[in-house]
Amino acid sequence: MFIAQNWIDYEVIDTSNGEKLERWGDFYLVRPDPQVIWNTPKKDKHWKHIHGHYHRSSKGGGEWEFFNLPKQWHIQYQSPSLTQPLTFHLKPFSFKHTGLFPEQATNWDWFCKLISESIKKGKTVKVLNLFAYTGGATLACAAAGAHVTHVDASKGMVNWAKENAAASKLSDKPIRWIVDDCVKFVEREIRRGNHYEAIIMDPPSYGRGPKGEIWKIEEAIYELIQKCTKLLCEEPLFFLINSYTTGLQPAVLSYMLNTTLKSFGGHVDSQEVCLPVSSNGLLLPCGASARFSKMPH
């Protein structure tokens, strides 16, 4: 399993009855989690002293209930793989999100090490980050010294990522900010003949592009991976794909990368991504990631 265990400003404290109790900096939130199918005793005192609670509706969706939670606050991430801390602005918004997926820190640590080692050898590393959201992976790549192309269909998300870059003192780094449908951008990059040393994709289970294009991960992901292979340089550094869809198990991700990237050699490692639960030392599953690289895992 890939475990994000270097957080200081974030933790999953406890989980029970379809919900997780989290600490985001100085603030405590309770949010629904479909993986939490157990009903264990809620012994931690913070269950009763929270700043925000997202209540899921039986009709779908839900709404936030706030208790002295600011409209925006920030947390930092620092690990041995990073040369500087990353700063993320957080705010509660639609469908339970805060603007960050903390479990992805385990992937940041992994590819930052690959990027740093490659740059020490005098190589330039260009990374394409698709479905790049608020820029967690973009910031980590830029801090490690990569040139990053950040692509997301939401202008609001790209602006949020720019704010995070500024807060992390990374605004002067070589980052291209692109508001576009990811599939169409990849197709244009193929026609332009552009290539990248690394590709990251964090596709949603379901989404819409800027012009209403419908995205369903099970129907579209394999073809997109195939297209992305045309953007890789002859000796790619890594390829990372994340999935939060229960149907896309680690073995499915592994199968897709092994069949599409076979000609490049290298290795694929696909695992569940997890966050440690501080109250009991157990692990909360948060989806899956598949990692391709030339380096042995």
Coordinates of C-alpha atoms in Angstrom, one line a residue:
M1 CA 0.0 0.0 0.0
F2 CA 1.1 3.6 -0.7
I3 CA 0.7 5.4 2.7
A4 CA 0.7 9.2 3.1
Q5 CA 2.5 9.2 6.5
N6 CA 4.5 12.4 6.5
W7 CA 1.7 14.9 7.3
I8 CA 2.0 17.2 10.3
D9 CA -0.8 19.7 9.5
Y10 CA -3.3 17.0 8.6
E11 CA -4.6 13.8 10.2
V12 CA -7.5 11.3 10.1
I13 CA -8.2 11.0 13.8
D14 CA -11.0 8.5 13.7
T15 CA -13.6 6.9 11.5
S16 CA -17.1 5.5 12.2
N17 CA -20.6 5.1 10.8
G18 CA -19.9 6.4 7.3
E19 CA -17.8 9.4 8.5
K20 CA -14.2 10.4 9.2
L21 CA -13.0 12.9 11.8
E22 CA -10.1 14.9 10.4
R23 CA -7.8 17.7 11.6
W24 CA -6.9 20.2 9.0
G25 CA -4.3 22.5 10.7
D26 CA -6.2 23.9 13.7
F27 CA -9.6 22.9 12.5
Y28 CA -11.6 19.7 12.9
L29 CA -14.0 18.5 10.3
V30 CA -16.4 15.5 9.9
R31 CA -17.0 14.4 6.4
P32 CA -18.7 11.4 4.9
D33 CA -16.6 8.5 3.5
P34 CA -18.2 5.6 1.6
Q35 CA -15.4 3.2 2.7
V36 CA -16.3 3.6 6.4
I37 CA -18.9 0.8 6.7
W38 CA -18.1 0.0 10.3
N39 CA -19.8 1.5 13.4
T40 CA -17.1 1.7 16.0
P41 CA -17.4 3.8 19.3
K42 CA -16.7 7.5 18.8
K43 CA -14.3 7.8 21.8
D44 CA -12.3 10.8 20.6
K45 CA -13.5 14.1 22.2
H46 CA -13.2 16.0 18.9
W47 CA -16.2 14.2 17.5
K48 CA -18.2 16.6 19.8
H49 CA -16.0 19.7 19.2
I50 CA -15.8 20.2 15.4
H51 CA -15.6 23.3 13.2
G52 CA -17.5 21.9 10.2
H53 CA -19.7 18.9 9.4
Y54 CA -20.8 17.8 5.9
H55 CA -24.2 16.1 6.0
R56 CA -25.0 13.9 3.1
S57 CA -28.5 14.0 1.8
S58 CA -30.5 10.9 1.1
K59 CA -31.5 12.5 -2.2
G60 CA -27.8 12.9 -3.2
G61 CA -25.4 15.7 -2.5
G62 CA -25.6 17.3 0.9
E63 CA -24.6 20.5 2.7
W64 CA -22.1 21.9 5.2
E65 CA -22.9 22.9 8.7
F66 CA -20.2 25.3 10.2
F67 CA -19.1 26.0 13.8
N68 CA -16.7 29.0 13.7
L69 CA -14.9 27.7 10.6
P70 CA -13.2 30.5 8.6
K71 CA -14.0 30.9 4.9
Q72 CA -10.4 30.1 4.1
W73 CA -7.3 28.9 6.0
H74 CA -4.1 27.1 5.0
I75 CA -2.0 24.1 5.9
Q76 CA 1.6 23.1 4.9
Y77 CA 3.2 19.9 3.8
Q78 CA 6.9 19.1 4.3
S79 CA 8.7 15.8 3.8
P80 CA 12.2 14.6 3.4
S81 CA 11.6 14.4 -0.4
L82 CA 10.7 18.1 -0.7
T83 CA 13.3 20.9 -0.6
Q84 CA 10.7 23.4 0.7
P85 CA 7.2 23.2 2.3
L86 CA 4.1 23.4 0.2
T87 CA 1.3 25.7 1.3
F88 CA -2.3 25.0 0.4
H89 CA -5.3 27.3 0.8
L90 CA -8.4 25.4 2.0
K91 CA -12.0 26.2 1.9
P92 CA -15.1 24.0 2.2
F93 CA -17.0 23.9 -1.0
S94 CA -19.5 21.8 -2.9
F95 CA -19.8 18.0 -2.3
K96 CA -17.7 17.8 0.9
H97 CA -14.4 18.9 -0.6
T98 CA -11.8 21.3 0.9
G99 CA -9.5 21.7 -2.1
L100 CA -6.9 19.1 -1.3
F101 CA -6.6 15.3 -1.3
P102 CA -4.0 14.7 1.5
E103 CA -3.5 11.0 0.6
Q104 CA -1.8 12.1 -2.6
A105 CA 1.2 13.2 -0.6
T106 CA 2.6 9.7 -0.8
N107 CA 2.8 10.2 -4.6
W108 CA 4.3 13.6 -4.3
D109 CA 7.2 12.1 -2.2
W110 CA 7.7 9.3 -4.8
F111 CA 7.9 11.5 -7.9
C112 CA 9.8 14.3 -6.3
K113 CA 12.6 11.9 -5.6
L114 CA 12.6 10.7 -9.2
I115 CA 12.6 14.3 -10.5
S116 CA 15.4 15.5 -8.1
E117 CA 17.6 12.5 -9.1
S118 CA 17.1 13.1 -12.8
I119 CA 17.9 16.8 -12.5
K120 CA 21.1 16.1 -10.5
K121 CA 22.2 14.2 -13.6
G122 CA 21.8 17.3 -15.7
K123 CA 18.5 16.4 -17.3
T124 CA 15.4 18.6 -17.9
V125 CA 12.2 17.1 -16.6
K126 CA 8.9 18.3 -18.2
V127 CA 5.8 17.1 -16.5
L128 CA 2.2 17.1 -17.9
N129 CA -0.3 17.2 -15.0
L130 CA -3.8 16.4 -16.3
F131 CA -7.0 16.9 -14.2
A132 CA -4.7 18.9 -12.1
Y133 CA -7.3 20.4 -9.6
T134 CA -5.8 22.8 -7.1
G135 CA -2.2 21.9 -7.9
G136 CA -0.9 19.6 -5.2
A137 CA 1.1 17.5 -7.7
T138 CA 2.0 20.6 -9.8
L139 CA 3.5 22.4 -6.7
A140 CA 5.5 19.3 -5.7
C141 CA 6.9 18.8 -9.2
A142 CA 7.8 22.5 -9.5
A143 CA 9.5 22.5 -6.1
A144 CA 11.6 19.5 -7.2
G145 CA 12.8 21.4 -10.2
A146 CA 10.5 20.2 -13.0
H147 CA 8.8 22.3 -15.8
V148 CA 5.1 21.7 -15.3
T149 CA 2.1 22.0 -17.6
H150 CA -1.0 22.2 -15.4
V151 CA -4.3 21.4 -17.2
D152 CA -7.8 21.5 -15.7
A153 CA -11.2 22.2 -17.3
S154 CA -12.2 24.5 -14.4
K155 CA -10.9 28.1 -14.5
G156 CA -11.7 28.4 -10.8
M157 CA -9.5 25.4 -9.9
V158 CA -6.6 26.7 -12.0
N159 CA -6.9 30.1 -10.3
W160 CA -6.9 28.3 -6.9
A161 CA -3.8 26.3 -7.9
K162 CA -2.1 29.6 -8.8
E163 CA -2.9 30.9 -5.3
N164 CA -1.4 27.8 -3.8
A165 CA 1.7 28.3 -6.0
A166 CA 2.1 31.9 -4.8
A167 CA 1.6 30.9 -1.1
S168 CA 4.3 28.2 -1.6
K169 CA 6.7 30.8 -3.2
L170 CA 6.6 28.9 -6.5
S171 CA 5.1 31.6 -8.7
D172 CA 8.5 32.2 -10.5
K173 CA 8.8 28.5 -11.4
P174 CA 8.3 27.3 -15.0
I175 CA 4.6 26.4 -14.7
R176 CA 2.2 26.6 -17.7
W177 CA -1.4 27.1 -16.5
I178 CA -4.0 25.7 -19.0
V179 CA -7.8 25.9 -18.7
D180 CA -8.9 23.2 -21.2
D181 CA -10.6 19.8 -21.6
C182 CA -7.8 17.4 -20.8
V183 CA -8.5 15.0 -23.7
K184 CA -8.7 17.8 -26.3
F185 CA -5.5 19.3 -24.9
V186 CA -3.7 15.9 -25.2
E187 CA -4.9 15.6 -28.8
R188 CA -3.6 19.1 -29.6
E189 CA -0.2 18.4 -28.0
I190 CA 0.1 15.2 -30.1
R191 CA -0.5 17.3 -33.3
R192 CA 2.0 19.9 -32.1
G193 CA 4.6 17.1 -31.6
N194 CA 5.3 18.0 -27.9
H195 CA 6.8 15.5 -25.6
Y196 CA 7.1 15.1 -21.8
E197 CA 9.4 13.1 -19.5
A198 CA 6.5 12.4 -17.1
I199 CA 2.7 12.4 -17.0
I200 CA 0.4 12.6 -14.0
M201 CA -3.4 12.1 -14.3
D202 CA -5.9 12.3 -11.6
P203 CA -9.2 11.9 -13.4
P204 CA -12.6 12.3 -11.8
S205 CA -15.1 9.4 -11.9
Y206 CA -17.5 11.7 -13.7
G207 CA -17.1 15.2 -14.9
R208 CA -17.8 17.8 -17.6
G209 CA -15.4 19.8 -19.7
P210 CA -15.5 23.6 -20.3
K211 CA -18.1 23.2 -23.1
G212 CA -20.1 20.5 -21.4
E213 CA -18.1 17.5 -22.6
I214 CA -19.1 14.5 -20.5
W215 CA -16.4 12.4 -18.9
K216 CA -17.0 8.9 -17.5
I217 CA -13.8 7.3 -16.3
E218 CA -14.6 3.7 -17.2
E219 CA -15.4 4.6 -20.8
A220 CA -12.6 7.1 -21.4
I221 CA -9.6 6.3 -19.4
Y222 CA -7.9 3.6 -21.4
E223 CA -8.1 5.6 -24.7
L224 CA -6.7 8.6 -22.9
I225 CA -3.7 6.6 -21.5
Q226 CA -3.1 5.3 -25.1
K227 CA -3.0 8.9 -26.4
C228 CA -0.7 10.0 -23.6
T229 CA 1.9 7.4 -24.6
K230 CA 2.4 9.5 -27.8
L231 CA 3.4 12.4 -25.6
L232 CA 6.1 10.6 -23.7
C233 CA 9.7 11.1 -24.7
E234 CA 11.8 8.0 -25.7
E235 CA 13.1 7.6 -22.1
P236 CA 10.2 8.6 -19.9
L237 CA 10.9 9.2 -16.2
F238 CA 7.4 8.2 -14.8
F239 CA 3.7 7.9 -15.4
L240 CA 1.2 8.2 -12.6
I241 CA -2.5 7.5 -12.6
N242 CA -4.9 7.9 -9.7
S243 CA -8.4 6.5 -9.3
Y244 CA -11.1 7.1 -6.7
T245 CA -13.5 4.8 -8.5
T246 CA -14.1 1.5 -6.7
G247 CA -14.4 -0.4 -10.0
L248 CA -10.9 0.6 -11.0
Q249 CA -8.9 -1.6 -8.6
P250 CA -5.1 -1.5 -8.5
A251 CA -4.9 -4.6 -10.7
V252 CA -7.0 -2.8 -13.3
L253 CA -4.7 0.3 -13.3
S254 CA -1.7 -2.0 -13.5
Y255 CA -3.1 -3.9 -16.4
M256 CA -3.8 -0.7 -18.3
L257 CA -0.3 0.7 -17.8
N258 CA 1.5 -2.5 -18.5
T259 CA -0.3 -2.9 -21.8
T260 CA 0.1 0.7 -22.9
L261 CA 3.7 1.4 -21.7
K262 CA 5.2 -2.0 -22.4
S263 CA 7.4 -0.7 -25.2
F264 CA 9.2 1.8 -22.8
G265 CA 10.4 -1.0 -20.5
G266 CA 10.4 -0.1 -16.9
H267 CA 8.1 -1.3 -14.0
V268 CA 4.5 -0.8 -12.9
D269 CA 3.6 -0.7 -9.2
S270 CA -0.1 -0.4 -8.4
Q271 CA -1.4 -0.2 -4.9
E272 CA -4.2 1.1 -2.7
V273 CA -3.5 4.6 -1.4
C274 CA -4.2 5.0 2.3
L275 CA -4.1 7.4 5.2
P276 CA -3.2 6.4 8.7
V277 CA -5.9 6.7 11.3
S278 CA -4.1 8.2 14.4
S279 CA -6.5 6.9 17.1
N280 CA -5.9 3.2 16.3
G281 CA -3.0 2.9 13.9
L282 CA -5.2 1.4 11.2
L283 CA -5.4 2.5 7.5
L284 CA -8.2 4.2 5.7
P285 CA -8.3 3.3 2.0
C286 CA -8.5 6.4 -0.3
G287 CA -8.5 4.9 -3.8
A288 CA -5.6 3.5 -5.9
S289 CA -2.5 4.6 -7.8
A290 CA -0.5 3.0 -10.5
R291 CA 3.1 4.1 -10.9
F292 CA 5.3 3.4 -13.9
S293 CA 9.0 4.2 -13.9
K294 CA 12.3 3.0 -15.1
M295 CA 13.6 2.9 -11.6
P296 CA 13.1 -0.4 -9.6
H297 CA 10.4 0.0 -7.0

